[in-house]
Coordinates of C-alpha atoms in Angstrom, one line a residue:
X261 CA 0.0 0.0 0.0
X262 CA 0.9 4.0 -0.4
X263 CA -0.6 7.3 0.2
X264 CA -1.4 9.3 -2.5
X265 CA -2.3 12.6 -1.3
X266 CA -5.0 12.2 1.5
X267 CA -5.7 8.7 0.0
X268 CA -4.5 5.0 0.9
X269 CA -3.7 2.8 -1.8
X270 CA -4.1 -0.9 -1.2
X271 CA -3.3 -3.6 -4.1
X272 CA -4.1 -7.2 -3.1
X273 CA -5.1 -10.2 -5.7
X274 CA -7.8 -12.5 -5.6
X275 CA -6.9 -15.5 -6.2
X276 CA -8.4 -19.0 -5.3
X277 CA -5.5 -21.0 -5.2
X278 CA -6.7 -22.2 -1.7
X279 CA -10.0 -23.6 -2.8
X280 CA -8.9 -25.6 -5.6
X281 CA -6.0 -27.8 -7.2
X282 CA -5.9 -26.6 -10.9
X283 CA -7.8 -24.3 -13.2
X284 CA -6.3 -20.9 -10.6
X285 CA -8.0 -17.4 -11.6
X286 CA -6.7 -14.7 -9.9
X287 CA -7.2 -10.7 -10.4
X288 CA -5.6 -7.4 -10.0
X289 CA -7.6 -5.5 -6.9
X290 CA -6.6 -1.8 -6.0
X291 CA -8.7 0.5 -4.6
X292 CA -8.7 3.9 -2.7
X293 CA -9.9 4.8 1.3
X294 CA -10.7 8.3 2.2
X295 CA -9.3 9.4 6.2
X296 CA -13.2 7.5 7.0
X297 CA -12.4 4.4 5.3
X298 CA -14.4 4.5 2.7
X299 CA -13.5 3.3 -0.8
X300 CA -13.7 6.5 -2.8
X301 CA -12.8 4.0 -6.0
X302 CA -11.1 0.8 -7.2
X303 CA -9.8 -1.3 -10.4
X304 CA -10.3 -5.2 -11.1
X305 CA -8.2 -6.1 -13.8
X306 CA -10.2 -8.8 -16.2
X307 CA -10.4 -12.3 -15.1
X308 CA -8.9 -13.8 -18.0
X309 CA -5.4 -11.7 -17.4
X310 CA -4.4 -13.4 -14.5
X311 CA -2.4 -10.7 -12.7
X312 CA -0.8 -11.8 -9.2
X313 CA 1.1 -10.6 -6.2
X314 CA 1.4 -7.1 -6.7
X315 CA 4.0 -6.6 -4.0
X316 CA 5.1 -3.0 -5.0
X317 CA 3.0 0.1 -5.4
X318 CA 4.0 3.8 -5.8
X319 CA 1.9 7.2 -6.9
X320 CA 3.3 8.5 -10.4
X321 CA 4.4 12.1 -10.6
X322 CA 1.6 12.3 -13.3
X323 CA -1.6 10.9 -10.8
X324 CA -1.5 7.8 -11.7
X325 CA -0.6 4.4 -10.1
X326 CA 2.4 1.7 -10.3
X327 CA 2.2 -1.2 -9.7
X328 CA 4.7 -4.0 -9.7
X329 CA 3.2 -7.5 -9.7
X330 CA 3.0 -11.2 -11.7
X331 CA 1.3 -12.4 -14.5
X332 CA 0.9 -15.9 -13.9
X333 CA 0.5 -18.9 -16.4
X334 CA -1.2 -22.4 -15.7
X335 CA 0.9 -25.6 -16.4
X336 CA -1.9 -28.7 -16.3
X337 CA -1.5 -32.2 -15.3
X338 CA -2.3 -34.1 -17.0
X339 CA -2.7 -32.3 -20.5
X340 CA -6.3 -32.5 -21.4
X341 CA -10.1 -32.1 -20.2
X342 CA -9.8 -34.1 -17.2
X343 CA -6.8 -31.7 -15.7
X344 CA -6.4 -32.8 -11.6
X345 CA -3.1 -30.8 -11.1
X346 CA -2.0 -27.2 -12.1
X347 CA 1.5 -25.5 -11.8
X348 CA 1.7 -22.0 -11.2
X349 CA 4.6 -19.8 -13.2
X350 CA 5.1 -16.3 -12.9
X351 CA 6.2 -13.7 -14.8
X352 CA 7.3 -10.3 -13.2
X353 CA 5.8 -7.2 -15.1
X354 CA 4.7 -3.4 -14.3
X355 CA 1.6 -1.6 -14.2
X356 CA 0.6 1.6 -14.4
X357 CA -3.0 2.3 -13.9
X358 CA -3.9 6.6 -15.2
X359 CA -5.1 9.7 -13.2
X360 CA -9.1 7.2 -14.3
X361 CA -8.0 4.6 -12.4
X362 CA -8.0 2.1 -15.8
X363 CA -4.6 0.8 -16.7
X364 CA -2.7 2.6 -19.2
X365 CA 0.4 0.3 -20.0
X366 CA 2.1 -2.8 -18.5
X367 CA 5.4 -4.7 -19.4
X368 CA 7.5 -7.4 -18.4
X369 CA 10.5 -6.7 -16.4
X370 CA 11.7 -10.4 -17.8
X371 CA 10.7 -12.4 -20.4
X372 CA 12.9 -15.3 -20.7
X373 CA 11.8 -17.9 -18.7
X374 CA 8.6 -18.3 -16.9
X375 CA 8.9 -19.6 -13.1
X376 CA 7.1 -19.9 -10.1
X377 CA 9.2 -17.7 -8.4
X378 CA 9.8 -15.3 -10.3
X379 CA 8.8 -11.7 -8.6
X380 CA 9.0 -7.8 -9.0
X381 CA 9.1 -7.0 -5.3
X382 CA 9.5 -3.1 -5.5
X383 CA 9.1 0.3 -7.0
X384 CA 11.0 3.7 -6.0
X385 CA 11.9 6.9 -7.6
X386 CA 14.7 7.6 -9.8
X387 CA 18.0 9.7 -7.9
X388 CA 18.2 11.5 -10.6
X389 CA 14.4 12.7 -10.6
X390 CA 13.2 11.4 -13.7
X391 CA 11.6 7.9 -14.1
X392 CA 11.3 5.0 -11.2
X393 CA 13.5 2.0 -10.7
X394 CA 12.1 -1.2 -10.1
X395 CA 13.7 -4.3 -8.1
X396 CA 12.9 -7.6 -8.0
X397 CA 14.3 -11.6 -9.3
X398 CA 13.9 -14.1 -11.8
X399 CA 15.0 -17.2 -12.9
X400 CA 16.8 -18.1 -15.9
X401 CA 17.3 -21.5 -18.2
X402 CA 21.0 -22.9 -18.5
X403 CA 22.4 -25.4 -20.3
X404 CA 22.8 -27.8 -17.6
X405 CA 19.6 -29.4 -16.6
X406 CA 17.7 -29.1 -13.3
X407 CA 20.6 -26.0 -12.7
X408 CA 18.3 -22.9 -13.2
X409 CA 19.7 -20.2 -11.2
X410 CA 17.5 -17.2 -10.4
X411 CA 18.8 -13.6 -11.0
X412 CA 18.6 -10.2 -9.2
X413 CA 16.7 -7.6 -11.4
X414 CA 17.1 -4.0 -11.5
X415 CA 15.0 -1.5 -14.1
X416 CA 14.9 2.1 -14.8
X417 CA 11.4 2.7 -16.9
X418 CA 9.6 6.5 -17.3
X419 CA 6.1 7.4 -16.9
X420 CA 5.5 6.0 -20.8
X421 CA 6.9 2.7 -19.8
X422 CA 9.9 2.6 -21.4
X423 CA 12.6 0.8 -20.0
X424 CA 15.4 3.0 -20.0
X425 CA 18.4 0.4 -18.7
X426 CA 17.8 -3.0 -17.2
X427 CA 20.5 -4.7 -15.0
X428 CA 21.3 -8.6 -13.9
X429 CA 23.0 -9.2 -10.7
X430 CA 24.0 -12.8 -9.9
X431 CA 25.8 -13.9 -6.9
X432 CA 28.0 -17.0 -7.7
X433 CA 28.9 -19.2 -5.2
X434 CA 27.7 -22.5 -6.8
X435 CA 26.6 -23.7 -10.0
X436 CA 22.9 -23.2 -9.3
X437 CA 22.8 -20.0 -7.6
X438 CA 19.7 -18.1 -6.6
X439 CA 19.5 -14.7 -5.6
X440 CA 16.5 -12.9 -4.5
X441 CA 16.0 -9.0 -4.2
X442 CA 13.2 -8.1 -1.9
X443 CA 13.8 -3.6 -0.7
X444 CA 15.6 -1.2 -2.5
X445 CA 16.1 2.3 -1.1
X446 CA 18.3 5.4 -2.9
X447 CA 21.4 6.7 -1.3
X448 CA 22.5 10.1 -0.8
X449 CA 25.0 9.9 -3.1
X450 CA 22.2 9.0 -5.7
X451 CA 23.0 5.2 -5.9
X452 CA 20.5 2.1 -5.0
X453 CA 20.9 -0.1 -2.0
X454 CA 19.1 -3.3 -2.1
X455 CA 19.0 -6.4 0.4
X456 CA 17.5 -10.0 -0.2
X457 CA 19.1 -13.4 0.2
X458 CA 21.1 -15.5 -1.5
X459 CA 20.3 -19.4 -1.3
X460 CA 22.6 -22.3 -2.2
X461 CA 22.1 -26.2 -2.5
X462 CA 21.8 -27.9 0.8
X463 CA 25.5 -28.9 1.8
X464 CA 25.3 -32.9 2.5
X465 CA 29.0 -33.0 4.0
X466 CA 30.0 -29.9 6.1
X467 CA 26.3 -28.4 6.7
X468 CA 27.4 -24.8 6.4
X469 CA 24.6 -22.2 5.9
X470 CA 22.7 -22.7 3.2
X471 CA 20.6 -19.4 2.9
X472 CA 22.6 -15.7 3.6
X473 CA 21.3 -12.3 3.7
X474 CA 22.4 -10.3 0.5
X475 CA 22.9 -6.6 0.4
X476 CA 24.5 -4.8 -2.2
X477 CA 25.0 -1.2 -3.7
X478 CA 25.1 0.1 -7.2
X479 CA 26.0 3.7 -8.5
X480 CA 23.1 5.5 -10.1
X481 CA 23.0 3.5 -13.4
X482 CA 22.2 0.7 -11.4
X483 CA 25.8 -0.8 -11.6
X484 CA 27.6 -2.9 -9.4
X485 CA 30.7 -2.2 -11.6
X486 CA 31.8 0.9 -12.6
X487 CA 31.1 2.3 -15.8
X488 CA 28.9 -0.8 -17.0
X489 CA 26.5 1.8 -18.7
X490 CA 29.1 2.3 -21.7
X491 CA 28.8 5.1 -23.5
X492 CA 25.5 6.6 -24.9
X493 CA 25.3 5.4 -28.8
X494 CA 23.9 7.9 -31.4
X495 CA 23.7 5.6 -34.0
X496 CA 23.5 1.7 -35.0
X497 CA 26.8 0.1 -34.9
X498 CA 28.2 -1.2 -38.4
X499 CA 29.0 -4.6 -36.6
X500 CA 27.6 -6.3 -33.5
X501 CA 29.9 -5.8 -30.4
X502 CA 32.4 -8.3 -29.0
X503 CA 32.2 -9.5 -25.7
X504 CA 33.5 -7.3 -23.2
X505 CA 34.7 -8.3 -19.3
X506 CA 34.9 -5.1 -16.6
X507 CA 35.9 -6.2 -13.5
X508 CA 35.4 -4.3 -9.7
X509 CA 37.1 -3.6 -7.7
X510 CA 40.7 -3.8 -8.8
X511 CA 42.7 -4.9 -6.8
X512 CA 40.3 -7.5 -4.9
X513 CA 40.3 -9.2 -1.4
X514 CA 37.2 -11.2 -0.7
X515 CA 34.8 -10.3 -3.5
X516 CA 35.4 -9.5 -7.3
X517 CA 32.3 -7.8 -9.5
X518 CA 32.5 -9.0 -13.1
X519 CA 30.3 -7.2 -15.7
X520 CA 29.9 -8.9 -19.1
X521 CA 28.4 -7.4 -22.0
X522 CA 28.2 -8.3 -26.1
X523 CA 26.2 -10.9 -27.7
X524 CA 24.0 -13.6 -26.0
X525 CA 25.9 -16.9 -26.7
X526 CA 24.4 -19.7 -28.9
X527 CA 25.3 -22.3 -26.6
X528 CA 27.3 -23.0 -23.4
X529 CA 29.2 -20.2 -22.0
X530 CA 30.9 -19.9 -18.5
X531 CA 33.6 -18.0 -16.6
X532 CA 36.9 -19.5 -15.8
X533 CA 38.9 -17.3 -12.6
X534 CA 42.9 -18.4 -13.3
X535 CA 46.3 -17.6 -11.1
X536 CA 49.8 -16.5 -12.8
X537 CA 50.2 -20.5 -13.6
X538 CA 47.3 -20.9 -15.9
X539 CA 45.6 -23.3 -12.7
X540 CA 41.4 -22.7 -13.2
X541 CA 40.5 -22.0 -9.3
X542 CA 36.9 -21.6 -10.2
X543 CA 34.3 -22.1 -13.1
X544 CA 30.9 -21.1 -13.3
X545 CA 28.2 -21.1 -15.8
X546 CA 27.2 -17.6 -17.3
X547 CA 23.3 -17.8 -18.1
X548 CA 23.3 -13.8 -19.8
X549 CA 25.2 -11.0 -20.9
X550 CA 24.9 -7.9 -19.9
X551 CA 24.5 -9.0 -16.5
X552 CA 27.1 -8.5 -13.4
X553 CA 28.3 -11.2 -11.6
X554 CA 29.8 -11.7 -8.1
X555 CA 32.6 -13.7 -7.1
X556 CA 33.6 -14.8 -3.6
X557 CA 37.2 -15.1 -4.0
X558 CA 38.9 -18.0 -2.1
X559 CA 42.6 -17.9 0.6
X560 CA 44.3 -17.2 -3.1
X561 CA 48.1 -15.5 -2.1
X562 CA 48.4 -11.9 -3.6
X563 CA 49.1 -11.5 -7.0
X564 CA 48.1 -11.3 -10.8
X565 CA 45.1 -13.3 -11.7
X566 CA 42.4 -13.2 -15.2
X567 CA 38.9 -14.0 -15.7
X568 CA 38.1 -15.7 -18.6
X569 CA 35.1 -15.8 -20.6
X570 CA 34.3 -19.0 -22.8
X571 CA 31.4 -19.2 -25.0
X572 CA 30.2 -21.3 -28.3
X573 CA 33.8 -23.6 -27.6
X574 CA 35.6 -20.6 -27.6
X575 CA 37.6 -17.8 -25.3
X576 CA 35.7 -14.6 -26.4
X577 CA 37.0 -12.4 -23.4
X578 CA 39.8 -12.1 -20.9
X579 CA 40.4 -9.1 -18.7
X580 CA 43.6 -9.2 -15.9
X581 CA 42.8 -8.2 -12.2
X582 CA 44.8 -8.3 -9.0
X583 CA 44.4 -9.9 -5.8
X584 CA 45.5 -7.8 -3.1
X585 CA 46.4 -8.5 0.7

């Protein structure tokens, strides 16, 4: 909920996925309360739409209404007209409903792969007092099954609903990482803090923690790496881009940011971390580009170490980085 003016906004869903097992409906609900409590009016999105879980809501500068929520799809089982079992899968998407109260526009913040887990959790203002910037997770398809790892999201969009830069933060500690952001509040310095979790496979032999609190900070272009905007293009290039590694910071201790932009591969595609000797000390998969991921760096000694990107069979990147004391 939110206050617009003297006004409360609520946004719940209806949904009656605790009265059945398949065939779910669920519907947008928001609606406004004067200072009596009395609904002074309201939107129900169309049954047939099935919009869920709108967990973020925020007051345009222009009167209107955001909403950050889930468009859900149905899964059946078995596949036919005798259906006993449905799976629900999500996919996480803005609205904006107009100074009427009727929606205006809605997009997806993802639309790769639909999960039922995927979420857009919340919406804030932009630092730089022009648009909003919306936080939330999703999971992604690799290429090794049963190892979907989930992704933190981070969009800029205006009042049109144009997405004006999108970001991918992963958090790689294992080969199935998942990474969930839940808050995100701006800094003084006009940069993003955001905190979630970060959840791991179950550990079978030493038992360590399995799920960790994750908080993390970005500059005002929503990057965890420096400079991960790249420049501002003016017209289309006469080739497609290479693959590009930045890494932050430089040196590194305990964590290294990687940023890796250029075309999506074809196929496979990981991240190799190697010492002076050539020795691979980790590998992990790398699901997108243009997407940041984190490394927790291991008891290495000081030195001169590379990250290595391999995609298609091939090494497509490579960018040097030191490990300090």
């Amino acid at each position: 909920m939110c206050f617009q003016g003297d006004k409360l906004i609520i946004a719940e869903n209806l949904y009656n996925i605790n009265l059945t097992g398949y065939n779910f409906t669920s519907q947008l609900h928001v609606f406004a309360l004067d200072s009596l409590g009395q609904k002074t009016w309201e939107y129900l999105s169309p049954l047939n739409e099935s919009w869920n879980y709108p967990y973020g809501i925020l007051p345009s500068d222009d009167g209107g209404i955001l909403v950050g929520l889930s468009r859900e799809y149905l899964i059946n089982y078995p596949n036919g007209p005798t259906d006993s079992l449905s799976l629900a899968v999500e996919e996480p998407w803005i609205m904006k409903l107009g100074a009427d109260h009727q929606r205006t526009w809605a997009f997806q913040l993802f639309d790769e792969y639909r999960h039922p887990f995927n979420q857009t959790s919340k919406i804030i203002p932009a630092t730089d007092g022009g648009g909003y910037i919306a936080a939330g997770f999703a999971y992604l398809k690799t290429f090794i099954p049963y190892k979907d790892g989930a992704a933190g999201l981070l969009t800029k969009f205006n009042d049109e609903g144009e997405i004006l830069w999108s970001r991918r933060l992963f958090y790689v500690d294992t080969i199935d990482h998942e990474q969930y952001i839940y808050d995100i509040k701006p800094c003084p310095d006009g940069g993003y803090i955001m905190c979630g979790k970060v959840r791991q496979p179950v550990d079978t032999v030493d038992y360590t923690p399995t799920l960790q609190g994750w908080l993390l900070k970005t500059d005002q272009y929503g990057c965890l790496v420096p400079g991960c905007q790249g420049p501002v293009a003016t017209e289309e290039p006469d080739h497609p881009a290479s693959s590009e590694l930045l890494v932050y910071p430089n040196p590194a201790t305990d964590m290294l940011a990687v940023y890796l932009s250029g075309p999506k591969p074809a196929g496979e595609a990981f991240f190799r971390l190697i010492d002076p000797l050539g020795r691979v000390l980790q590998e992990a998969p790398a699901a997108e580009t243009d997407a940041t991921y984190i490394f927790t760096l291991g008891a290495w000694p000081p030195g001169r170490y590379a990250v290595q990107y391999w995609a298609d069979g091939r090494l497509t990147a490579v960018k040097a980085w030191i490990k300090g004391l």
